């Protein structure tokens, strides 16, 4: 099968004789068994790459739901959708995740966010997710600006979740109202910046990784400055997991 296990380690293709497709097939049998055993939940039927770094050729592809169990780095796109008011102040569009979502049901989220499957460029994923999750037309979604990355390592259900999030800002017309389309979002609501800050500071309502991307938005737009206590530590914490 190409997979060898001992009590301490699991090795795949230690001699490097298999092709990426053969490794993918071998891994698929293992992850399917783990799914049947109840070890892997939230199955997506979506493949993520396993590689030595972003942009490198994948060594194999694995089911998205297995990424944290395997400890591989996963990638996603997160879009802060905002409106600029006549007085210059900004408001953020906030999504409420569906109560039936496989992960983090009912929690607050960005306007749009999604995992980055194998072979899909981030910009293409942004336009796709904007259409599917918020009914944003492609020509409007294409105006989303890449503004950097946020990285983190998290203990997720006892597993090592190592994510890189490609962050985007999308300024929307004041009269545009996003609408749920694919069932992953229950509703959208526009929040003032002070309200978002209050919710983040005093509740756990926002999905955890979304908080990092929103805080990054606050920093980049000068809504949190170096006069704030802990500013240096806060900014440094937004990129704690490395970026490869």
Short mmCIF file of C-alpha atoms in Angstrom, two decimals:
data_model
loop_
_atom_site.label_atom_id
_atom_site.label_comp_id
_atom_site.label_asym_id
_atom_site.label_seq_id
_atom_site.Cartn_x
_atom_site.Cartn_y
_atom_site.Cartn_z
CA UNK A 1 0.00 0.00 0.00
CA UNK A 2 3.01 2.28 0.39
CA UNK A 3 2.14 2.99 4.04
CA UNK A 4 4.07 1.31 6.86
CA UNK A 5 3.21 1.73 10.55
CA UNK A 6 4.94 0.89 13.79
CA UNK A 7 3.90 1.70 17.35
CA UNK A 8 5.77 5.02 17.12
CA UNK A 9 5.66 6.16 13.49
CA UNK A 10 3.79 5.98 10.21
CA UNK A 11 5.87 6.16 7.05
CA UNK A 12 4.75 6.57 3.48
CA UNK A 13 7.06 5.84 0.57
CA UNK A 14 10.33 6.25 2.54
CA UNK A 15 12.30 5.41 -0.59
CA UNK A 16 10.56 8.03 -2.71
CA UNK A 17 9.56 5.51 -5.37
CA UNK A 18 5.86 6.43 -5.60
CA UNK A 19 4.27 9.14 -7.72
CA UNK A 20 2.12 11.87 -6.12
CA UNK A 21 -0.96 10.15 -7.53
CA UNK A 22 0.06 6.82 -5.98
CA UNK A 23 0.68 8.47 -2.60
CA UNK A 24 -2.71 10.18 -2.84
CA UNK A 25 -4.40 6.84 -3.47
CA UNK A 26 -2.58 5.20 -0.56
CA UNK A 27 -3.48 8.04 1.81
CA UNK A 28 -7.10 7.96 0.69
CA UNK A 29 -7.48 4.40 1.94
CA UNK A 30 -6.11 5.36 5.35
CA UNK A 31 -8.24 8.47 5.77
CA UNK A 32 -11.36 6.62 4.61
CA UNK A 33 -10.75 4.00 7.31
CA UNK A 34 -10.28 6.75 9.89
CA UNK A 35 -13.55 8.31 8.74
CA UNK A 36 -15.37 4.99 9.10
CA UNK A 37 -13.88 4.61 12.59
CA UNK A 38 -15.18 8.03 13.61
CA UNK A 39 -11.70 9.52 13.99
CA UNK A 40 -12.19 12.04 11.16
CA UNK A 41 -15.41 14.03 11.18
CA UNK A 42 -16.75 16.78 8.94
CA UNK A 43 -15.77 15.02 5.72
CA UNK A 44 -15.68 17.50 2.78
CA UNK A 45 -14.76 15.47 -0.32
CA UNK A 46 -12.24 18.24 -1.00
CA UNK A 47 -8.53 17.64 -1.51
CA UNK A 48 -5.77 19.72 0.10
CA UNK A 49 -2.12 19.58 -1.00
CA UNK A 50 0.74 18.25 1.14
CA UNK A 51 3.96 20.03 0.15
CA UNK A 52 7.17 21.51 1.49
CA UNK A 53 5.76 25.03 1.14
CA UNK A 54 3.16 27.15 -0.61
CA UNK A 55 3.57 27.07 -4.37
CA UNK A 56 5.68 23.90 -4.30
CA UNK A 57 4.61 20.79 -6.15
CA UNK A 58 2.43 18.62 -3.87
CA UNK A 59 3.83 15.33 -2.64
CA UNK A 60 0.27 14.05 -2.37
CA UNK A 61 -3.30 15.25 -1.84
CA UNK A 62 -5.40 14.46 1.23
CA UNK A 63 -9.00 14.93 2.31
CA UNK A 64 -9.47 18.41 3.80
CA UNK A 65 -11.00 17.08 7.01
CA UNK A 66 -7.81 15.13 7.78
CA UNK A 67 -5.46 18.14 7.61
CA UNK A 68 -5.34 18.94 11.33
CA UNK A 69 -5.12 15.26 12.28
CA UNK A 70 -2.09 14.89 10.02
CA UNK A 71 -0.63 18.23 11.14
CA UNK A 72 -0.16 19.50 7.59
CA UNK A 73 -0.29 23.18 6.74
CA UNK A 74 -3.61 24.20 5.21
CA UNK A 75 -4.48 27.37 3.33
CA UNK A 76 -7.59 29.49 3.10
CA UNK A 77 -8.95 32.83 1.90
CA UNK A 78 -10.68 35.29 4.27
CA UNK A 79 -12.43 38.39 2.99
CA UNK A 80 -13.22 41.41 5.15
CA UNK A 81 -16.20 43.02 3.45
CA UNK A 82 -16.71 46.62 4.52
CA UNK A 83 -18.60 49.82 3.72
CA UNK A 84 -17.27 53.36 4.07
CA UNK A 85 -19.89 55.74 5.48
CA UNK A 86 -20.23 59.39 4.36
CA UNK A 87 -18.38 60.49 7.53
CA UNK A 88 -15.41 58.25 6.62
CA UNK A 89 -16.10 55.61 9.25
CA UNK A 90 -16.16 51.97 8.21
CA UNK A 91 -18.59 49.16 8.98
CA UNK A 92 -17.95 45.44 8.55
CA UNK A 93 -20.31 42.90 7.07
CA UNK A 94 -20.57 39.95 9.46
CA UNK A 95 -21.92 36.52 8.55
CA UNK A 96 -23.67 34.15 10.93
CA UNK A 97 -22.76 30.57 10.10
CA UNK A 98 -25.54 28.07 9.55
CA UNK A 99 -26.63 26.06 12.57
CA UNK A 100 -26.12 22.92 10.47
CA UNK A 101 -22.54 23.77 9.42
CA UNK A 102 -20.11 20.91 10.08
CA UNK A 103 -17.66 23.18 11.89
CA UNK A 104 -18.35 26.11 14.24
CA UNK A 105 -22.14 26.12 13.65
CA UNK A 106 -23.95 29.33 14.52
CA UNK A 107 -20.81 31.38 15.11
CA UNK A 108 -19.99 34.74 13.55
CA UNK A 109 -17.70 34.86 10.53
CA UNK A 110 -16.31 37.15 7.86
CA UNK A 111 -18.33 38.25 4.89
CA UNK A 112 -16.77 35.28 3.06
CA UNK A 113 -14.11 32.69 3.90
CA UNK A 114 -13.15 29.30 2.60
CA UNK A 115 -10.47 26.65 2.41
CA UNK A 116 -8.12 26.68 -0.57
CA UNK A 117 -8.34 23.37 -2.45
CA UNK A 118 -5.46 21.89 -4.41
CA UNK A 119 -4.83 23.60 -7.73
CA UNK A 120 -7.09 26.62 -7.16
CA UNK A 121 -5.40 30.08 -7.11
CA UNK A 122 -6.42 32.25 -4.12
CA UNK A 123 -7.96 34.98 -6.31
CA UNK A 124 -10.12 32.44 -8.14
CA UNK A 125 -11.19 30.95 -4.80
CA UNK A 126 -12.18 34.42 -3.54
CA UNK A 127 -14.52 35.03 -6.49
CA UNK A 128 -15.99 31.52 -6.21
CA UNK A 129 -16.62 31.75 -2.46
CA UNK A 130 -18.07 35.26 -2.76
CA UNK A 131 -20.64 33.99 -5.24
CA UNK A 132 -21.48 30.81 -3.36
CA UNK A 133 -21.66 32.21 0.18
CA UNK A 134 -22.85 35.79 -0.29
CA UNK A 135 -24.28 36.10 -3.82
CA UNK A 136 -21.63 38.69 -4.72
CA UNK A 137 -21.36 39.13 -8.52
CA UNK A 138 -17.99 38.12 -10.01
CA UNK A 139 -17.20 41.63 -11.24
CA UNK A 140 -17.64 43.00 -7.70
CA UNK A 141 -15.82 40.11 -6.01
CA UNK A 142 -12.86 40.57 -8.37
CA UNK A 143 -12.24 43.97 -6.73
CA UNK A 144 -11.14 42.26 -3.49
CA UNK A 145 -7.59 43.37 -2.67
CA UNK A 146 -4.99 40.95 -1.30
CA UNK A 147 -3.56 42.54 1.85
CA UNK A 148 -1.29 39.90 3.36
CA UNK A 149 -1.46 36.73 5.43
CA UNK A 150 -2.30 35.64 8.94
CA UNK A 151 -0.81 32.41 10.31
CA UNK A 152 -1.44 30.40 13.43
CA UNK A 153 -1.07 27.04 15.12
CA UNK A 154 -4.04 25.79 17.14
CA UNK A 155 -4.94 22.77 19.22
CA UNK A 156 -8.09 21.73 17.38
CA UNK A 157 -9.86 18.79 19.02
CA UNK A 158 -6.50 17.43 20.14
CA UNK A 159 -4.94 17.85 16.69
CA UNK A 160 -2.40 20.30 15.30
CA UNK A 161 -4.15 22.88 13.10
CA UNK A 162 -1.52 24.83 11.13
CA UNK A 163 -3.13 27.40 8.85
CA UNK A 164 -2.12 30.19 6.52
CA UNK A 165 -4.96 32.59 5.71
CA UNK A 166 -4.69 34.83 2.65
CA UNK A 167 -6.46 38.04 3.69
CA UNK A 168 -8.48 40.27 1.38
CA UNK A 169 -10.33 43.56 1.79
CA UNK A 170 -13.45 44.12 -0.29
CA UNK A 171 -15.09 47.55 -0.16
CA UNK A 172 -18.76 47.18 -1.03
CA UNK A 173 -21.27 49.79 -2.17
CA UNK A 174 -23.38 51.15 0.67
CA UNK A 175 -26.57 49.86 -0.96
CA UNK A 176 -25.28 46.33 -1.60
CA UNK A 177 -26.68 43.63 0.68
CA UNK A 178 -25.06 40.15 0.58
CA UNK A 179 -27.46 37.21 0.49
CA UNK A 180 -26.83 33.60 1.57
CA UNK A 181 -26.81 31.18 -1.33
CA UNK A 182 -25.21 27.79 -0.58
CA UNK A 183 -26.69 27.14 2.88
CA UNK A 184 -23.42 27.68 4.75
CA UNK A 185 -24.50 31.11 6.05
CA UNK A 186 -27.70 31.85 7.92
CA UNK A 187 -27.67 35.65 7.64
CA UNK A 188 -25.55 38.79 7.16
CA UNK A 189 -25.52 41.94 9.25
CA UNK A 190 -23.50 45.14 9.07
CA UNK A 191 -21.64 45.95 12.29
CA UNK A 192 -20.04 49.20 13.39
CA UNK A 193 -16.34 48.86 14.24
CA UNK A 194 -16.93 49.56 17.97
CA UNK A 195 -19.57 46.82 18.01
CA UNK A 196 -17.20 44.31 16.39
CA UNK A 197 -14.50 45.22 18.91
CA UNK A 198 -16.93 44.81 21.81
CA UNK A 199 -18.10 41.39 20.62
CA UNK A 200 -14.52 40.18 20.13
CA UNK A 201 -13.36 41.55 23.48
CA UNK A 202 -16.21 40.20 25.58
CA UNK A 203 -17.58 37.08 23.90
CA UNK A 204 -16.49 33.96 22.02
CA UNK A 205 -19.16 34.45 19.35
CA UNK A 206 -16.74 34.96 16.46
CA UNK A 207 -15.04 31.92 14.93
CA UNK A 208 -11.53 31.97 16.40
CA UNK A 209 -9.44 32.34 13.26
CA UNK A 210 -11.75 35.09 11.99
CA UNK A 211 -10.80 37.15 15.04
CA UNK A 212 -7.16 37.18 13.86
CA UNK A 213 -8.08 38.41 10.40
CA UNK A 214 -10.42 41.08 11.77
CA UNK A 215 -7.77 42.30 14.22
CA UNK A 216 -5.34 42.47 11.29
CA UNK A 217 -7.94 44.66 9.51
CA UNK A 218 -8.11 46.93 12.55
CA UNK A 219 -4.32 47.27 12.65
CA UNK A 220 -3.93 47.95 8.93
CA UNK A 221 -6.68 50.59 8.94
CA UNK A 222 -5.31 52.38 11.98
CA UNK A 223 -8.20 51.41 14.25
CA UNK A 224 -5.70 49.92 16.72
CA UNK A 225 -2.45 51.83 17.16
CA UNK A 226 0.87 51.52 18.98
CA UNK A 227 -0.50 53.60 21.88
CA UNK A 228 -2.66 50.61 22.85
CA UNK A 229 -1.18 48.42 25.63
CA UNK A 230 0.14 45.15 24.21
CA UNK A 231 0.23 46.45 20.63
CA UNK A 232 3.58 44.85 19.77
CA UNK A 233 2.55 41.46 21.15
CA UNK A 234 -0.82 41.66 19.40
CA UNK A 235 0.64 42.39 15.97
CA UNK A 236 3.34 39.72 16.38
CA UNK A 237 0.71 37.14 17.35
CA UNK A 238 -1.00 37.46 13.97
CA UNK A 239 1.87 35.57 12.32
CA UNK A 240 2.91 32.89 14.78
CA UNK A 241 2.75 29.78 12.65
CA UNK A 242 5.20 30.56 9.88
CA UNK A 243 4.25 31.21 6.30
CA UNK A 244 5.54 28.29 4.20
#
